Coordinates of C-alpha atoms in Angstrom, one line a residue:
X1 CA -9.9 23.8 -55.0
X2 CA -13.1 25.6 -55.9
X3 CA -13.0 27.5 -59.2
X4 CA -13.7 31.2 -58.5
X5 CA -16.5 32.9 -60.2
X6 CA -15.4 35.0 -63.2
X7 CA -15.3 38.7 -62.7
X8 CA -17.8 40.9 -64.7
X9 CA -16.6 41.6 -68.2
X10 CA -15.3 45.2 -68.5
X11 CA -13.6 45.4 -71.9
X12 CA -14.8 46.8 -75.2
X13 CA -15.7 43.7 -77.4
X14 CA -17.2 43.6 -80.9
X15 CA -20.9 43.5 -80.5
X16 CA -21.5 39.8 -81.2
X17 CA -25.3 40.4 -80.6
X18 CA -28.1 41.7 -82.7
X19 CA -28.4 45.0 -80.8
X20 CA -31.2 46.1 -83.1
X21 CA -33.5 43.2 -82.4
X22 CA -36.5 44.3 -80.2
X23 CA -39.7 42.7 -79.0
X24 CA -41.8 44.0 -81.8
X25 CA -39.9 41.8 -84.3
X26 CA -41.6 38.8 -82.6
X27 CA -45.1 39.9 -83.6
X28 CA -44.5 41.5 -87.0
X29 CA -45.6 39.8 -90.3
X30 CA -46.7 36.3 -89.2
X31 CA -47.4 37.3 -85.6
X32 CA -50.8 39.1 -86.1
X33 CA -52.8 36.3 -84.4
X34 CA -50.4 35.7 -81.6
X35 CA -50.9 36.8 -78.0
X36 CA -48.1 39.4 -77.5
X37 CA -45.9 38.7 -74.5
X38 CA -42.9 40.0 -76.3
X39 CA -43.5 43.8 -76.2
X40 CA -43.6 45.6 -72.8
X41 CA -46.4 48.0 -73.7
X42 CA -49.2 47.8 -71.2
X43 CA -52.2 46.0 -72.7
X44 CA -55.5 47.8 -73.3
X45 CA -53.8 51.2 -73.8
X46 CA -54.0 54.1 -74.5
X47 CA -57.1 54.8 -72.4
X48 CA -60.1 56.4 -74.1
X49 CA -59.6 59.8 -72.3
X50 CA -56.0 60.0 -73.6
X51 CA -57.0 59.2 -77.1
X52 CA -59.7 61.9 -77.0
X53 CA -57.1 64.4 -75.7
X54 CA -54.6 63.5 -78.5
X55 CA -57.4 63.7 -81.1
X56 CA -58.3 67.2 -79.9
X57 CA -54.8 68.3 -80.6
X58 CA -55.2 67.6 -84.3
X59 CA -57.0 70.9 -84.9
X60 CA -53.6 72.5 -84.3
X61 CA -51.6 70.6 -86.9
X62 CA -51.3 73.6 -89.2
X63 CA -49.0 75.3 -86.7
X64 CA -45.5 74.2 -85.9
X65 CA -45.2 72.3 -82.6
X66 CA -44.7 74.4 -79.5
X67 CA -43.3 72.3 -76.7
X68 CA -43.1 74.9 -74.0
X69 CA -46.3 73.9 -72.1
X70 CA -45.5 70.2 -72.2
X71 CA -41.9 70.9 -71.1
X72 CA -43.2 73.0 -68.2
X73 CA -45.7 70.2 -67.2
X74 CA -42.9 67.6 -67.2
X75 CA -40.7 69.9 -65.1
X76 CA -43.4 70.4 -62.5
X77 CA -44.1 66.7 -62.4
X78 CA -40.5 66.1 -61.3
X79 CA -40.0 69.3 -59.3
X80 CA -37.3 70.7 -61.5
X81 CA -37.0 73.8 -63.7
X82 CA -37.9 73.6 -67.5
X83 CA -34.2 74.1 -68.5
X84 CA -33.6 70.6 -67.0
X85 CA -36.1 68.9 -69.3
X86 CA -35.8 67.9 -72.9
X87 CA -38.7 66.3 -74.7
X88 CA -37.8 63.6 -77.2
X89 CA -39.3 61.4 -79.9
X90 CA -39.3 58.5 -77.5
X91 CA -36.5 57.5 -75.2
X92 CA -34.7 55.9 -78.1
X93 CA -34.0 59.4 -79.6
X94 CA -32.5 60.4 -76.4
X95 CA -29.9 57.6 -76.6
X96 CA -28.9 58.9 -80.1
X97 CA -28.6 62.5 -78.8
X98 CA -26.5 61.3 -75.9
X99 CA -24.2 59.4 -78.2
X100 CA -23.8 62.2 -80.6
X101 CA -23.8 65.3 -78.4
X102 CA -21.9 64.4 -75.3
X103 CA -18.1 64.5 -75.5
X104 CA -16.9 61.2 -74.0
X105 CA -14.0 59.0 -74.5
X106 CA -14.7 55.9 -72.4
X107 CA -18.4 55.0 -72.5
X108 CA -19.6 51.8 -70.7
X109 CA -22.9 50.1 -70.7
X110 CA -24.1 47.9 -67.9
X111 CA -25.6 44.7 -69.3
X112 CA -27.8 42.8 -69.7
X113 CA -30.1 45.8 -70.5
X114 CA -31.9 47.5 -73.4
X115 CA -29.5 47.3 -76.3
X116 CA -30.3 50.6 -78.0
X117 CA -27.9 52.7 -75.9
X118 CA -24.9 50.6 -77.0
X119 CA -26.1 50.5 -80.6
X120 CA -26.4 54.3 -80.7
X121 CA -23.0 54.8 -79.2
X122 CA -21.4 52.4 -81.7
X123 CA -23.2 54.2 -84.6
X124 CA -21.7 57.5 -83.4
X125 CA -18.2 56.0 -83.6
X126 CA -17.6 55.2 -79.9
X127 CA -15.8 52.1 -78.7
X128 CA -18.1 50.8 -76.0
X129 CA -17.1 48.9 -72.9
X130 CA -19.4 46.5 -71.3
X131 CA -20.0 45.5 -67.7
X132 CA -21.7 42.2 -67.6
X133 CA -23.7 41.5 -64.4
X134 CA -23.8 37.9 -63.3
X135 CA -26.7 35.6 -63.1
X136 CA -25.1 34.2 -59.9
X137 CA -25.6 37.6 -58.3
X138 CA -29.1 38.0 -59.5
X139 CA -28.0 40.5 -62.1
X140 CA -27.6 43.1 -59.3
X141 CA -25.5 46.1 -59.9
X142 CA -21.9 45.9 -58.7
X143 CA -20.6 49.5 -58.6
X144 CA -17.0 48.3 -58.2
X145 CA -17.2 46.5 -61.6
X146 CA -17.5 49.8 -63.5
X147 CA -14.0 51.0 -64.4
X148 CA -12.9 54.4 -63.0
X149 CA -12.0 55.5 -66.6
X150 CA -15.6 55.4 -67.6
X151 CA -16.8 59.0 -68.4
X152 CA -20.3 57.8 -69.4
X153 CA -22.1 54.9 -67.8
X154 CA -25.5 53.7 -68.9
X155 CA -27.7 51.6 -66.6
X156 CA -31.4 50.7 -66.6
X157 CA -33.6 50.8 -63.5
X158 CA -35.7 48.8 -63.4
X159 CA -33.6 47.0 -65.9
X160 CA -34.9 45.6 -69.2
X161 CA -34.8 42.5 -69.5
X162 CA -33.9 41.3 -66.0
X163 CA -36.7 43.2 -64.2
X164 CA -34.2 44.0 -61.4
X165 CA -34.8 47.2 -59.5
X166 CA -31.5 48.6 -58.2
X167 CA -31.4 50.7 -55.1
X168 CA -31.3 54.4 -55.9
X169 CA -28.3 54.8 -53.6
X170 CA -26.4 52.1 -55.4
X171 CA -27.0 53.7 -58.8
X172 CA -26.1 57.1 -57.5
X173 CA -22.9 55.7 -56.2
X174 CA -21.8 55.4 -59.8
X175 CA -21.6 59.1 -60.1
X176 CA -18.2 60.8 -60.3
X177 CA -16.9 64.2 -61.2
X178 CA -16.5 64.4 -65.0
X179 CA -18.8 61.3 -65.6
X180 CA -22.2 61.3 -67.2
X181 CA -24.4 58.8 -65.4
X182 CA -27.3 57.9 -67.7
X183 CA -30.1 56.1 -66.0
X184 CA -32.9 54.6 -68.2
X185 CA -36.1 54.8 -66.1
X186 CA -38.4 53.9 -69.0
X187 CA -40.3 51.4 -66.7
X188 CA -40.0 53.2 -63.4
X189 CA -43.7 54.4 -63.6
X190 CA -44.6 50.7 -63.6
X191 CA -43.1 50.3 -60.1
X192 CA -45.5 51.1 -57.3
X193 CA -44.5 54.4 -55.7
X194 CA -41.6 54.7 -58.2
X195 CA -39.3 53.8 -55.3
X196 CA -35.7 54.0 -56.2
X197 CA -36.3 56.7 -58.8
X198 CA -33.6 59.3 -59.5
X199 CA -35.6 61.5 -61.8
X200 CA -35.8 65.0 -60.3
X201 CA -32.6 64.6 -58.2
X202 CA -30.3 67.5 -58.7
X203 CA -27.7 66.5 -56.1
X204 CA -26.1 63.6 -58.2
X205 CA -23.3 65.0 -60.4
X206 CA -23.6 64.2 -64.1
X207 CA -27.0 62.5 -63.7
X208 CA -29.0 62.1 -66.9
X209 CA -32.4 60.4 -66.4
X210 CA -34.5 59.1 -69.4
X211 CA -38.2 58.5 -69.1
X212 CA -40.6 57.0 -71.6
X213 CA -44.3 57.6 -71.9
X214 CA -44.9 54.9 -74.4
X215 CA -44.9 51.8 -72.2
X216 CA -47.5 52.6 -69.5
X217 CA -49.7 54.6 -71.8
X218 CA -49.5 52.5 -75.0
X219 CA -48.0 55.3 -77.2
X220 CA -45.2 53.4 -78.9
X221 CA -46.6 54.5 -82.2
X222 CA -46.7 58.2 -81.2
X223 CA -43.1 58.3 -79.9
X224 CA -42.8 60.5 -76.8
X225 CA -40.2 60.6 -73.9
X226 CA -38.0 63.0 -72.1
X227 CA -34.6 63.6 -70.5
X228 CA -33.9 65.2 -67.2
X229 CA -30.4 66.5 -66.6
X230 CA -28.4 69.6 -65.8
X231 CA -29.2 72.7 -67.9
X232 CA -25.8 72.4 -69.5
X233 CA -26.3 68.8 -70.6
X234 CA -29.9 69.6 -71.8
X235 CA -28.5 72.4 -73.9
X236 CA -26.0 70.1 -75.5
X237 CA -28.6 67.5 -76.3
X238 CA -31.0 70.1 -77.7
X239 CA -28.4 71.4 -80.1
X240 CA -28.2 67.9 -81.6
X241 CA -31.9 67.7 -82.2
X242 CA -33.6 68.6 -85.4
X243 CA -36.1 71.4 -85.4
X244 CA -39.5 70.5 -84.1
X245 CA -38.5 66.9 -83.1
X246 CA -41.8 66.2 -81.2
X247 CA -45.1 66.4 -83.0
X248 CA -48.1 68.3 -81.7
X249 CA -50.1 65.2 -80.8
X250 CA -47.1 63.8 -78.9
X251 CA -46.7 67.1 -77.0
X252 CA -50.4 66.9 -76.1
X253 CA -49.9 63.4 -74.9
X254 CA -46.8 64.3 -72.8
X255 CA -48.8 67.1 -71.0
X256 CA -51.7 64.8 -70.4
X257 CA -49.6 61.9 -69.1
X258 CA -48.0 63.9 -66.3
X259 CA -51.2 65.4 -65.1
X260 CA -52.5 64.5 -61.6
X261 CA -55.2 62.3 -63.1
X262 CA -52.7 60.4 -65.2
X263 CA -50.2 59.9 -62.3
X264 CA -53.0 58.5 -60.2
X265 CA -54.1 56.1 -62.9
X266 CA -50.5 55.0 -63.5
X267 CA -50.1 54.4 -59.8
X268 CA -53.1 52.1 -59.8
X269 CA -51.9 50.3 -62.9
X270 CA -48.5 49.7 -61.3
X271 CA -50.2 47.9 -58.4
X272 CA -52.3 45.8 -60.8
X273 CA -49.1 44.9 -62.7
X274 CA -47.5 43.8 -59.4
X275 CA -50.4 41.6 -58.6
X276 CA -50.5 40.1 -62.1
X277 CA -46.8 39.5 -62.0
X278 CA -47.1 37.6 -58.7
X279 CA -49.6 35.3 -60.4
X280 CA -47.3 34.7 -63.3
X281 CA -44.3 34.1 -61.0
X282 CA -46.3 31.6 -58.9
X283 CA -47.1 29.6 -62.1
X284 CA -43.6 29.7 -63.3
X285 CA -42.3 28.4 -60.0
X286 CA -44.5 25.3 -60.4
X287 CA -42.5 24.5 -63.6
X288 CA -39.2 24.5 -61.8
X289 CA -39.0 20.7 -62.0
X290 CA -38.9 21.2 -65.8
X291 CA -35.9 23.4 -65.5
X292 CA -37.6 26.8 -65.5
X293 CA -35.7 29.5 -63.6
X294 CA -36.9 33.1 -63.0
X295 CA -34.8 36.1 -62.1
X296 CA -36.2 37.3 -58.8
X297 CA -37.3 39.6 -57.3
X298 CA -38.8 40.9 -60.4
X299 CA -40.0 44.5 -60.2
X300 CA -40.8 45.5 -63.8
X301 CA -43.8 44.8 -66.0
X302 CA -41.9 41.8 -67.4
X303 CA -39.9 38.8 -66.1
X304 CA -36.7 37.1 -67.4
X305 CA -36.9 33.4 -67.5
X306 CA -34.3 30.7 -68.2
X307 CA -35.7 27.7 -70.0
X308 CA -33.7 24.8 -71.4
X309 CA -33.9 24.8 -75.2
X310 CA -35.5 28.2 -75.3
X311 CA -35.3 28.5 -79.1
X312 CA -37.4 25.4 -79.6
X313 CA -39.7 26.4 -76.7
X314 CA -40.3 29.8 -78.4
X315 CA -41.3 28.0 -81.7
X316 CA -43.6 25.7 -79.9
X317 CA -45.2 28.6 -78.0
X318 CA -45.9 30.3 -81.3
X319 CA -47.7 27.1 -82.4
X320 CA -49.8 27.5 -79.2
X321 CA -50.5 31.1 -80.0
X322 CA -48.0 33.1 -77.9
X323 CA -45.1 35.3 -78.9
X324 CA -42.3 35.8 -76.3
X325 CA -39.1 37.8 -76.5
X326 CA -35.9 35.9 -77.2
X327 CA -33.1 36.7 -74.7
X328 CA -30.0 35.8 -76.6
X329 CA -29.7 39.2 -78.3
X330 CA -29.0 40.8 -74.9
X331 CA -25.2 40.9 -74.1
X332 CA -24.7 38.7 -71.0
X333 CA -27.5 36.3 -71.8
X334 CA -27.3 33.0 -73.7
X335 CA -29.7 31.0 -75.9
X336 CA -31.7 29.6 -72.9
X337 CA -33.4 32.9 -72.0
X338 CA -36.8 34.4 -72.8
X339 CA -38.5 37.6 -71.5
X340 CA -42.2 37.6 -70.8
X341 CA -44.4 40.7 -70.5
X342 CA -46.8 40.7 -67.6
X343 CA -50.4 40.4 -68.7
X344 CA -53.7 39.9 -66.8
X345 CA -54.2 36.7 -64.8
X346 CA -56.4 35.0 -67.4
X347 CA -53.8 35.5 -70.2
X348 CA -51.0 34.4 -67.9
X349 CA -53.0 31.3 -66.9
X350 CA -53.4 30.3 -70.6
X351 CA -49.8 31.0 -71.3
X352 CA -48.6 28.9 -68.3
X353 CA -50.7 26.0 -69.6
X354 CA -49.2 26.4 -73.1
X355 CA -45.7 26.6 -71.6
X356 CA -46.3 23.5 -69.6
X357 CA -47.3 21.7 -72.8
X358 CA -44.3 22.8 -74.7
X359 CA -42.0 21.5 -71.9
X360 CA -43.4 18.0 -72.0
X361 CA -40.8 15.5 -73.3

């Protein structure tokens, strides 16, 4: 008799993973000379025009930050009213606000995904349930695996680290009366046309969408993101924020990054990323005989790869000059996983040659 596949895990375990490990750890300290494939910030950013815009805002540093114009700009970009928008110090702050401000009893996080939401919930004293999607299913979202008791569900789209883009209808099907549905769309602007986006939807009950401006625009050091949700949810989150949480330069960046010029540039960049990703995937496919397996179809600016002996491979790649993101800190992944940021074709070609060398017996 064939052994049935295990059902997705839906209990609340102890963490068992380093939820605070992120890609920047791969390039700190001794990683200064490494080609960075561990961090998902688009290379060559921020562009000159954006840096000039941020620099011009420095003349206003003597005044306290006023986020009204940036909030209005973000609202217009998504076709909502400003009372549905909250500007945050990066998307990471939003996860902390959600964990502290929303009154929930049974939060669940769909894994593998960005670990900060679970870490923030745990830090706030919540017992967190996990729904582990299966490699056998391509890490695709299974709505039926989320328990009905869940009054807060967190899911990424496209998901970091799997690069899976879930259909918007499937994600929206998680919504229930009395449930907060938190959708992390930090990488949605790297998807051509932002297809499957839920940001701006007001017909999905309990929807809370997070966006980041740090990835596409290279602003990780500036910290800027935002939340779109119902006015009531936004009011609750805002009450948990300190005064003046977003700096004047970050507000200037937010306003600039949702302008028509910026949206057009981001759209072009998304198509370039898709082409560069196709080149990387083609090269990885040629290494299948060495045991390399890629989660496909990949839709984000990164890919998730299974490589036998990944820990040793990562060390050998460092010797070859490349830093990649370890995958075993993500719940639902084991020691044989790595995540690779998509870079230009020339960089990927060099990386593929290095990876091929490291896989030699």
